Short mmCIF file of C-alpha atoms in Angstrom, two decimals:
data_model
loop_
_atom_site.label_atom_id
_atom_site.label_comp_id
_atom_site.label_asym_id
_atom_site.label_seq_id
_atom_site.Cartn_x
_atom_site.Cartn_y
_atom_site.Cartn_z
CA UNK A 1 5.28 19.85 -0.78
CA UNK A 2 4.82 18.05 2.49
CA UNK A 3 7.21 15.67 4.06
CA UNK A 4 6.52 13.22 6.82
CA UNK A 5 8.88 11.41 9.10
CA UNK A 6 8.29 7.81 9.81
CA UNK A 7 5.01 6.18 8.92
CA UNK A 8 1.89 8.26 9.38
CA UNK A 9 -1.54 6.77 8.72
CA UNK A 10 -2.81 9.80 6.80
CA UNK A 11 -1.21 12.49 4.65
CA UNK A 12 -3.22 15.45 3.42
CA UNK A 13 -1.80 17.63 0.62
CA UNK A 14 -2.99 20.41 -1.61
CA UNK A 15 -3.59 19.63 -5.26
CA UNK A 16 -0.47 20.48 -7.22
CA UNK A 17 1.89 20.05 -4.29
CA UNK A 18 4.45 17.25 -4.04
CA UNK A 19 3.75 14.33 -1.70
CA UNK A 20 6.25 12.20 0.16
CA UNK A 21 5.18 8.95 1.75
CA UNK A 22 7.64 7.14 3.98
CA UNK A 23 8.07 3.52 4.93
CA UNK A 24 10.45 1.66 7.22
CA UNK A 25 11.20 -1.96 6.43
CA UNK A 26 12.41 -4.60 8.80
CA UNK A 27 14.31 -7.39 7.07
CA UNK A 28 17.95 -7.02 6.08
CA UNK A 29 17.46 -9.92 3.65
CA UNK A 30 14.92 -7.97 1.61
CA UNK A 31 16.31 -7.28 -1.84
CA UNK A 32 13.38 -5.85 -3.72
CA UNK A 33 10.76 -3.26 -2.80
CA UNK A 34 7.46 -2.27 -4.31
CA UNK A 35 4.99 0.54 -3.88
CA UNK A 36 1.31 -0.18 -4.40
CA UNK A 37 -1.71 2.10 -4.64
CA UNK A 38 -5.07 0.83 -3.43
CA UNK A 39 -8.31 2.59 -4.24
CA UNK A 40 -11.52 1.84 -2.39
CA UNK A 41 -12.99 -1.52 -3.36
CA UNK A 42 -10.02 -2.46 -5.53
CA UNK A 43 -6.95 -4.61 -5.25
CA UNK A 44 -3.47 -3.10 -4.83
CA UNK A 45 -2.12 -1.63 -8.05
CA UNK A 46 1.60 -1.67 -8.84
CA UNK A 47 3.17 1.80 -9.01
CA UNK A 48 6.94 1.42 -8.98
CA UNK A 49 9.63 -0.92 -7.74
CA UNK A 50 13.29 -0.77 -6.85
CA UNK A 51 16.01 -3.36 -6.35
CA UNK A 52 18.42 -3.24 -3.44
CA UNK A 53 21.37 -2.40 -5.69
CA UNK A 54 19.78 0.96 -6.48
CA UNK A 55 19.02 3.98 -4.30
CA UNK A 56 16.67 5.85 -6.61
CA UNK A 57 14.27 5.07 -9.41
CA UNK A 58 11.97 7.37 -11.31
CA UNK A 59 8.71 6.78 -13.10
CA UNK A 60 6.08 9.06 -14.45
CA UNK A 61 5.50 11.65 -11.67
CA UNK A 62 6.75 9.16 -9.08
CA UNK A 63 10.17 8.56 -7.57
CA UNK A 64 11.18 5.88 -5.09
CA UNK A 65 14.19 6.37 -2.82
CA UNK A 66 15.85 3.55 -0.92
CA UNK A 67 18.17 4.02 2.05
CA UNK A 68 19.46 0.61 3.05
CA UNK A 69 21.57 1.99 5.88
CA UNK A 70 18.50 2.96 7.88
CA UNK A 71 16.08 0.56 6.13
CA UNK A 72 13.93 3.35 4.80
CA UNK A 73 11.89 3.68 1.64
CA UNK A 74 10.02 6.68 0.34
CA UNK A 75 7.61 7.43 -2.48
CA UNK A 76 7.53 10.91 -3.95
CA UNK A 77 4.59 12.00 -6.07
CA UNK A 78 5.06 15.18 -8.07
CA UNK A 79 2.20 17.60 -8.71
CA UNK A 80 -0.30 15.56 -6.74
CA UNK A 81 -3.70 15.21 -8.38
CA UNK A 82 -7.15 14.28 -7.01
CA UNK A 83 -6.81 10.91 -8.75
CA UNK A 84 -3.83 10.17 -6.53
CA UNK A 85 -6.11 9.92 -3.49
CA UNK A 86 -5.78 6.35 -2.24
CA UNK A 87 -4.01 4.17 0.30
CA UNK A 88 -0.34 3.59 -0.48
CA UNK A 89 1.52 0.50 0.70
CA UNK A 90 5.17 -0.35 0.59
CA UNK A 91 6.14 -4.00 0.39
CA UNK A 92 9.46 -5.78 0.82
CA UNK A 93 10.29 -8.98 -0.99
CA UNK A 94 12.21 -11.50 1.07
CA UNK A 95 15.11 -12.87 -0.97
CA UNK A 96 14.47 -16.23 -2.65
CA UNK A 97 11.08 -16.79 -1.02
CA UNK A 98 8.80 -14.56 -3.04
CA UNK A 99 7.15 -13.52 0.19
CA UNK A 100 5.89 -9.95 0.22
CA UNK A 101 5.71 -8.24 3.60
CA UNK A 102 3.44 -5.20 3.52
CA UNK A 103 3.60 -2.04 5.57
CA UNK A 104 0.49 -0.65 7.25
CA UNK A 105 -0.35 1.83 4.54
CA UNK A 106 -0.72 5.60 4.30
CA UNK A 107 -3.93 7.25 3.18
CA UNK A 108 -3.22 10.15 0.83
CA UNK A 109 -5.91 12.82 0.73
CA UNK A 110 -5.67 15.47 -1.97
CA UNK A 111 -7.44 18.75 -1.26
CA UNK A 112 -8.70 20.71 -4.28
CA UNK Z 1 -5.62 -10.57 -20.94
CA UNK Z 2 -7.98 -10.53 -17.98
CA UNK Z 3 -5.11 -10.53 -15.46
CA UNK Z 4 -6.01 -12.00 -12.07
CA UNK Z 5 -9.66 -12.95 -11.69
CA UNK Z 6 -11.24 -13.69 -8.32
CA UNK Z 7 -14.67 -15.17 -7.69
CA UNK Z 8 -16.98 -14.58 -5.97
CA UNK Z 9 -16.70 -10.84 -5.24
CA UNK Z 10 -18.86 -11.10 -2.11
CA UNK Z 11 -19.87 -14.01 0.11
CA UNK Z 12 -21.64 -14.45 3.43
CA UNK Z 13 -21.18 -17.70 5.32
CA UNK Z 14 -22.35 -19.14 8.59
CA UNK Z 15 -19.86 -20.36 11.15
CA UNK Z 16 -18.78 -23.90 10.33
CA UNK Z 17 -19.59 -23.76 6.62
CA UNK Z 18 -16.95 -24.48 4.04
CA UNK Z 19 -16.23 -22.74 0.79
CA UNK Z 20 -13.62 -22.23 -1.90
CA UNK Z 21 -12.42 -18.87 -3.13
CA UNK Z 22 -11.38 -19.06 -6.74
CA UNK Z 23 -8.38 -17.37 -8.34
CA UNK Z 24 -7.30 -17.63 -11.95
CA UNK Z 25 -4.64 -15.83 -13.98
CA UNK Z 26 -4.04 -15.87 -17.72
CA UNK Z 27 -0.53 -14.42 -17.76
CA UNK Z 28 1.31 -17.76 -17.44
CA UNK Z 29 2.73 -16.65 -14.11
CA UNK Z 30 4.57 -19.22 -12.05
CA UNK Z 31 4.10 -17.55 -8.69
CA UNK Z 32 0.70 -17.12 -7.03
CA UNK Z 33 -0.31 -16.12 -3.54
CA UNK Z 34 -3.23 -15.39 -1.24
CA UNK Z 35 -3.46 -12.47 1.19
CA UNK Z 36 -6.05 -11.27 3.64
CA UNK Z 37 -6.63 -7.64 4.45
CA UNK Z 38 -8.28 -6.54 7.67
CA UNK Z 39 -9.38 -2.98 8.55
CA UNK Z 40 -6.47 -0.66 9.26
CA UNK Z 41 -3.92 -3.29 8.41
CA UNK Z 42 -1.77 -4.14 5.49
CA UNK Z 43 -2.01 -7.38 3.60
CA UNK Z 44 -0.90 -10.57 5.30
CA UNK Z 45 0.29 -13.59 3.37
CA UNK Z 46 -1.77 -16.78 3.85
CA UNK Z 47 -0.30 -19.28 1.38
CA UNK Z 48 1.77 -19.10 -1.76
CA UNK Z 49 2.89 -21.28 -4.66
CA UNK Z 50 6.04 -21.06 -6.76
CA UNK Z 51 4.64 -23.35 -9.44
CA UNK Z 52 2.15 -26.09 -10.21
CA UNK Z 53 2.22 -28.80 -7.57
CA UNK Z 54 4.12 -26.68 -5.03
CA UNK Z 55 2.57 -24.74 -2.16
CA UNK Z 56 3.87 -23.29 1.09
CA UNK Z 57 2.61 -21.42 4.14
CA UNK Z 58 2.75 -17.70 4.68
CA UNK Z 59 2.29 -15.65 7.85
CA UNK Z 60 -1.30 -16.66 8.69
CA UNK Z 61 -2.03 -20.12 7.20
CA UNK Z 62 -4.20 -21.61 9.96
CA UNK Z 63 -7.75 -22.43 8.85
CA UNK Z 64 -6.94 -22.32 5.14
CA UNK Z 65 -5.89 -24.90 2.57
CA UNK Z 66 -4.60 -24.44 -0.95
CA UNK Z 67 -3.64 -26.56 -3.93
CA UNK Z 68 -2.05 -25.77 -7.28
CA UNK Z 69 -2.89 -28.42 -9.86
CA UNK Z 70 -2.47 -26.05 -12.83
CA UNK Z 71 -0.41 -22.95 -13.54
CA UNK Z 72 -3.57 -20.88 -14.02
CA UNK Z 73 -5.59 -21.69 -10.90
CA UNK Z 74 -4.91 -21.32 -7.19
CA UNK Z 75 -8.05 -21.89 -5.07
CA UNK Z 76 -8.22 -21.09 -1.36
CA UNK Z 77 -10.36 -23.34 0.83
CA UNK Z 78 -11.94 -22.59 4.17
CA UNK Z 79 -12.86 -25.96 5.66
CA UNK Z 80 -14.83 -24.68 8.66
CA UNK Z 81 -15.41 -20.94 8.56
CA UNK Z 82 -14.95 -18.89 11.75
CA UNK Z 83 -15.91 -15.24 12.42
CA UNK Z 84 -12.18 -14.41 12.70
CA UNK Z 85 -11.91 -15.20 9.00
CA UNK Z 86 -14.15 -12.29 8.07
CA UNK Z 87 -11.89 -10.28 5.81
CA UNK Z 88 -11.12 -9.22 2.27
CA UNK Z 89 -9.09 -11.82 0.42
CA UNK Z 90 -6.73 -10.97 -2.42
CA UNK Z 91 -5.03 -13.27 -4.86
CA UNK Z 92 -1.85 -12.18 -6.63
CA UNK Z 93 0.50 -13.56 -9.25
CA UNK Z 94 3.92 -12.75 -10.69
CA UNK Z 95 6.19 -14.12 -13.38
CA UNK Z 96 8.39 -15.77 -10.77
CA UNK Z 97 9.13 -15.40 -7.09
CA UNK Z 98 12.09 -13.08 -7.28
CA UNK Z 99 12.13 -9.36 -7.98
CA UNK Z 100 8.91 -9.29 -9.94
CA UNK Z 101 5.90 -7.14 -9.04
CA UNK Z 102 2.88 -9.13 -7.99
CA UNK Z 103 -0.37 -8.32 -9.76
CA UNK Z 104 -3.52 -8.43 -7.66
CA UNK Z 105 -7.13 -9.31 -8.29
CA UNK Z 106 -9.93 -7.11 -6.98
CA UNK Z 107 -10.64 -9.28 -3.98
CA UNK Z 108 -13.36 -11.37 -2.38
CA UNK Z 109 -15.21 -9.77 0.53
CA UNK Z 110 -16.09 -12.54 2.96
CA UNK Z 111 -18.31 -12.25 6.02
CA UNK Z 112 -18.69 -15.08 8.52
CA UNK Z 113 -21.74 -14.85 10.77
#
């Protein structure tokens, strides 16, 4: 699979490989984090979330890792498929406000 | 459940015109919010509401008004449209404001000429 450092606008992977999308967040008061997938012409779609008292959470083919020490979040997609092609956003929820602050997004391109 | 429904899907306005973007949810969610999305950027929060009768400003509130008279509806008003308000607008809702994923509508694409 491919790994990227800090935020890159575009990630291109081969079908079947693992993808890792990174995100840095800014607010120490953020206690909840969400990954969204956005396909062209659609609204953001919830993928997976994680609370600040956890460092890892797994879903179906997706895993989110949280490193509070360096304020870093990552989304891992196993066995990437063409249907995974989209823009992926991380978002941090500011404690007790409900405000979601979004990252700039990473476009995932899956090559057949 | 229809989820979050936004109308219209597309709209073209002239500078100075007013309009209301509609948002409705049928999930009995307390929290609702409006975002705008510009090319190459993430979503930015315009206004939000933690329940009927309560609204507050987000990151970019200027030029927009909101009200929340019912749990289901959260309209966004542009009183005097400006070209800088050309954007895609998304409405979202969640069960409450804390640690709940927000569910988004499919957006209204607005062009101001």
